[in-house]
mmCIF file of C-alpha atoms in Angstrom:
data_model
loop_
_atom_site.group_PDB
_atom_site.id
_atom_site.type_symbol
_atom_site.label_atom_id
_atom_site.label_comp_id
_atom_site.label_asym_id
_atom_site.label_seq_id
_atom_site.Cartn_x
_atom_site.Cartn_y
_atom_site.Cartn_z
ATOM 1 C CA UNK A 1 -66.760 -26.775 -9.661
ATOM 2 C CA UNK A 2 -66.620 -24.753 -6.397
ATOM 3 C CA UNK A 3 -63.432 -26.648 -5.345
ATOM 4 C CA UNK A 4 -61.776 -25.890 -9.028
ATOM 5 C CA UNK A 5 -62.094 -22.372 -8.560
ATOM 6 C CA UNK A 6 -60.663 -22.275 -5.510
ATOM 7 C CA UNK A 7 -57.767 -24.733 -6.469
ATOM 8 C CA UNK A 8 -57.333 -22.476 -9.022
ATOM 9 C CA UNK A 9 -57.144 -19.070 -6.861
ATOM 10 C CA UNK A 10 -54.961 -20.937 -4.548
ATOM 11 C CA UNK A 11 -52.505 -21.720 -7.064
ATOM 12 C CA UNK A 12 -52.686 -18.469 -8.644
ATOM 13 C CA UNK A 13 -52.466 -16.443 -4.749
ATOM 14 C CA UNK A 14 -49.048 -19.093 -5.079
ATOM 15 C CA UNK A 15 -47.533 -18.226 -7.662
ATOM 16 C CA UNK A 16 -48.108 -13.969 -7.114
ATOM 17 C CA UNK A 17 -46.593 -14.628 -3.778
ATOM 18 C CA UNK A 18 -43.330 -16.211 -5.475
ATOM 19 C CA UNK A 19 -43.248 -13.471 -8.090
ATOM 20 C CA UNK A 20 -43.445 -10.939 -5.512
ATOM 21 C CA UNK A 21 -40.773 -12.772 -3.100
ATOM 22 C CA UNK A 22 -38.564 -13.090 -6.303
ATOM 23 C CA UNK A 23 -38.932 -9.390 -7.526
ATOM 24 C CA UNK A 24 -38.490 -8.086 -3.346
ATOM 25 C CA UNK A 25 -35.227 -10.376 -3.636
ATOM 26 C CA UNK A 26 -33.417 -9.272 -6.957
ATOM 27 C CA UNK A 27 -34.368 -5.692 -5.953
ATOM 28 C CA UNK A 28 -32.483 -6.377 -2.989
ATOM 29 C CA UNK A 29 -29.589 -8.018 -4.758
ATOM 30 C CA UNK A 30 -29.246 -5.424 -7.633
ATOM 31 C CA UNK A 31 -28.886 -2.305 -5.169
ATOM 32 C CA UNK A 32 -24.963 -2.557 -5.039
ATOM 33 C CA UNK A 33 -23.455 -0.968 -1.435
ATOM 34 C CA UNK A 34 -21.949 1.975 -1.861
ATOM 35 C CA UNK A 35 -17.835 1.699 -1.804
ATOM 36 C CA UNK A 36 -16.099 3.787 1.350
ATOM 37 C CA UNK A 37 -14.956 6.991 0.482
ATOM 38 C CA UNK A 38 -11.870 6.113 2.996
ATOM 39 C CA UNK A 39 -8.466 4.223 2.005
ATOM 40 C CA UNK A 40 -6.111 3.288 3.596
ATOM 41 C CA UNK A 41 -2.501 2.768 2.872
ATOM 42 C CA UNK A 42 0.973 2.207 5.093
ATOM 43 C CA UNK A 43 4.377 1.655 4.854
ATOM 44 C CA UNK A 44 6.203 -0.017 7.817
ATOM 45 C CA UNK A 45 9.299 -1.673 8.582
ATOM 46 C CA UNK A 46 11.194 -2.645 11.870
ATOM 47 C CA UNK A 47 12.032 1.107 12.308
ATOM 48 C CA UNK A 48 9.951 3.457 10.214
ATOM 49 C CA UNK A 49 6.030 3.682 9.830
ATOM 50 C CA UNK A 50 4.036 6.127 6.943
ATOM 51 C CA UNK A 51 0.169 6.466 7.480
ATOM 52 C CA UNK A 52 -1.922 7.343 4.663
ATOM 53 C CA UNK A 53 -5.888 7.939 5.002
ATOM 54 C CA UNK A 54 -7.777 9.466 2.155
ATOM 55 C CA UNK A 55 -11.763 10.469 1.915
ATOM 56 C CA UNK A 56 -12.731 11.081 -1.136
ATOM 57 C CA UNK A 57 -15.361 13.862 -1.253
ATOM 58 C CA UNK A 58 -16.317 14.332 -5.276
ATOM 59 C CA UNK A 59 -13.224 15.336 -7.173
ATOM 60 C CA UNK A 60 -11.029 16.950 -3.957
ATOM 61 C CA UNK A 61 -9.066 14.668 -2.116
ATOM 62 C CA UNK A 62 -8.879 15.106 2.306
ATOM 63 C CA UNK A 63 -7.498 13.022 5.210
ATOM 64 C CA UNK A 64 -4.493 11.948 7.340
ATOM 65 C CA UNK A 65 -0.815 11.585 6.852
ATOM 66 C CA UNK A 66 1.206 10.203 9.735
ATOM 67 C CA UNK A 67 5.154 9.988 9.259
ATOM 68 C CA UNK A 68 6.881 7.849 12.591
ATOM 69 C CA UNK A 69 10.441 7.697 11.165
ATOM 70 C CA UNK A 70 13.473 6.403 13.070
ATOM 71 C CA UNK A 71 15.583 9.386 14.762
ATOM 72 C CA UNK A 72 12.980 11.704 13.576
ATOM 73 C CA UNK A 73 10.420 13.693 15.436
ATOM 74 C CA UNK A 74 6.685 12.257 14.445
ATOM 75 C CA UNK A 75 4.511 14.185 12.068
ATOM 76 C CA UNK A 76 1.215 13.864 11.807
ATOM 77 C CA UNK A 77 -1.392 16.309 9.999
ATOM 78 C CA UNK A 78 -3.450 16.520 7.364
ATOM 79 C CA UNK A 79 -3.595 16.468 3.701
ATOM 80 C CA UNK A 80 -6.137 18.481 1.247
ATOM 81 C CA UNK A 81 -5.929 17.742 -2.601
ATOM 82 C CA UNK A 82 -6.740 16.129 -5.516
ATOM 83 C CA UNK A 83 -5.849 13.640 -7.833
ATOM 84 C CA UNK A 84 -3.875 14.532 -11.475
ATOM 85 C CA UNK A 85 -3.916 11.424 -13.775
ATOM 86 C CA UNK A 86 -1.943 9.117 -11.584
ATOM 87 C CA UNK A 87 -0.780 11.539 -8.760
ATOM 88 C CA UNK A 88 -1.889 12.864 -5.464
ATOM 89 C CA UNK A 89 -1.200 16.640 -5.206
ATOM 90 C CA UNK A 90 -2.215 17.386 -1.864
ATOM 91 C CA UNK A 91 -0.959 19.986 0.977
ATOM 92 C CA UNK A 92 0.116 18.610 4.033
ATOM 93 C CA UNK A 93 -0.586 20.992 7.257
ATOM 94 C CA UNK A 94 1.459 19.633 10.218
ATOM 95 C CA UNK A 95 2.837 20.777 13.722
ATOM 96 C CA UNK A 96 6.717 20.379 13.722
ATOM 97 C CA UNK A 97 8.635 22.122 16.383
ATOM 98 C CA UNK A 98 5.452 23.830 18.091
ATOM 99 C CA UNK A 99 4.282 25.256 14.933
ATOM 100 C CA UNK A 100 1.951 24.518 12.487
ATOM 101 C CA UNK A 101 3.571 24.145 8.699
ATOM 102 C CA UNK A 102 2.427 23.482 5.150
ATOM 103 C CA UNK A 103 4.381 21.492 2.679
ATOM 104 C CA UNK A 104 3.395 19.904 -0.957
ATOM 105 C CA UNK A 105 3.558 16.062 -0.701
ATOM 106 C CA UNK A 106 2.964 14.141 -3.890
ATOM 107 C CA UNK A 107 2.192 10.602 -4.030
ATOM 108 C CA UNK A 108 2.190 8.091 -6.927
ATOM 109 C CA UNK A 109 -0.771 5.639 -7.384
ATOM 110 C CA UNK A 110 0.208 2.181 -8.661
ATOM 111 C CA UNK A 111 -1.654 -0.832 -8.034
ATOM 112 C CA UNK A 112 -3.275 -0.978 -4.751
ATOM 113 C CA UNK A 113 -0.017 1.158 -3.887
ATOM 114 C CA UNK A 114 1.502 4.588 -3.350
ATOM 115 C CA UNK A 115 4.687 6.004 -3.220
ATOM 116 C CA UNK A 116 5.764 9.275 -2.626
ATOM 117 C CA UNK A 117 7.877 11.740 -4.627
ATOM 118 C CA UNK A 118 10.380 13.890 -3.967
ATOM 119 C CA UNK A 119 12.810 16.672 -5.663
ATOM 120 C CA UNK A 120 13.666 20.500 -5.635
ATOM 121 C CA UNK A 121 11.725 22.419 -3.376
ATOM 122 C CA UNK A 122 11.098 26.501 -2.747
ATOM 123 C CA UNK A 123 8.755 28.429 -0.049
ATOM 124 C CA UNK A 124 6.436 30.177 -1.828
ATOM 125 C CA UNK A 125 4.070 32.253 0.785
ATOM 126 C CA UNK A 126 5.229 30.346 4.236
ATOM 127 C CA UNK A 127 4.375 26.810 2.266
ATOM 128 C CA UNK A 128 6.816 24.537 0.798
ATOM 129 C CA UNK A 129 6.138 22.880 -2.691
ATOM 130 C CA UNK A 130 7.952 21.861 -5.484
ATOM 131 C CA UNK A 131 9.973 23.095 -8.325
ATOM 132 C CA UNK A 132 8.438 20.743 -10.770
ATOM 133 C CA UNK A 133 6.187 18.140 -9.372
ATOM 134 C CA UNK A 134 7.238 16.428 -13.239
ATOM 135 C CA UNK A 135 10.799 15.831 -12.401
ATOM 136 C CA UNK A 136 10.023 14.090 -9.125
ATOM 137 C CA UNK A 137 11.803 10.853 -8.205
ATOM 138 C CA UNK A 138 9.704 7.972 -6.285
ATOM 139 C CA UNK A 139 11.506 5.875 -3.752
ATOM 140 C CA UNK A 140 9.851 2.624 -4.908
ATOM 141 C CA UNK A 141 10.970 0.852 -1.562
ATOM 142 C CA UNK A 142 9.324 2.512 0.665
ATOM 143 C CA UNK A 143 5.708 1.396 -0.984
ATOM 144 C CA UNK A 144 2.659 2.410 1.067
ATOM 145 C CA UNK A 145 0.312 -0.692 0.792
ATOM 146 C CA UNK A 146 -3.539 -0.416 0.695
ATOM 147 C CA UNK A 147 -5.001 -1.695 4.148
ATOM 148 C CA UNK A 148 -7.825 -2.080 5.778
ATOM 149 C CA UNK A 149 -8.679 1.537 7.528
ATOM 150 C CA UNK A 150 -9.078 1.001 11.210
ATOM 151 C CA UNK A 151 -12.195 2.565 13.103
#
């Protein structure tokens, strides 16, 4: 009778340990990673290159915007904005010429791709932005491609 019982607490010690292992796993499984708040997007050809990189901090919109363009000096800055249904509305802040300027830059999400806008534009206090940001054209060639961001 001795040896039942303790068949029987052996089995049972058995089968707790499973449960436990099995509960210890799917807790581990069901905890999904949290997504980057980085993306990354270019555009690149055998003479031109456009950088995108946007963190995503709640609803405002921050990062890097890198234009290398053939016969043209490089700019590189930074962008602050947001997103408005399917467009980024960000300022870009950039040197050019040994000082620092502000322009509008509006991009168009499709896909896993943006492309940027462009139309009328007017300084309004030292920072250029445009007319209408809803009668923008987007050069569909020039497509900047989600990548992988680099460390």
């Amino acid at each position: 009778m001795n040896m039942k019982i303790n068949f029987f607490l052996l089995l049972f010690a058995s089968i707790a340990s499973c449960e436990s292992d099995n509960k210890n796993l799917a807790s581990q499984t069901e905890t999904p990673a949290k997504p980057s708040p980085a993306n990354c997007y270019r555009f690149i050809n055998s003479n031109d290159t456009i950088t995108l990189k946007l963190i995503h901090t709640s609803k405002s919109i921050t990062g890097t915007l890198v234009y290398k363009l053939k016969e043209k000096d490089k700019n590189e800055g930074t962008i602050q904005g947001g997103m408005k249904g399917d467009l980024l509305v960000a300022d870009y802040t950039f040197m050019s010429e040994g000082s620092i300027s502000v322009r509008q830059v509006v991009f168009k999400k499709q896909g896993n791709y943006f492309i940027e806008g462009y139309g009328d534009i007017e300084t309004i206090n030292e920072r250029l932005v445009f007319k209408n940001t809803d009668s923008l054209e987007f050069n569909n060639s020039m497509r900047l491609l989600e990548i992988n961001c680099q460390k």
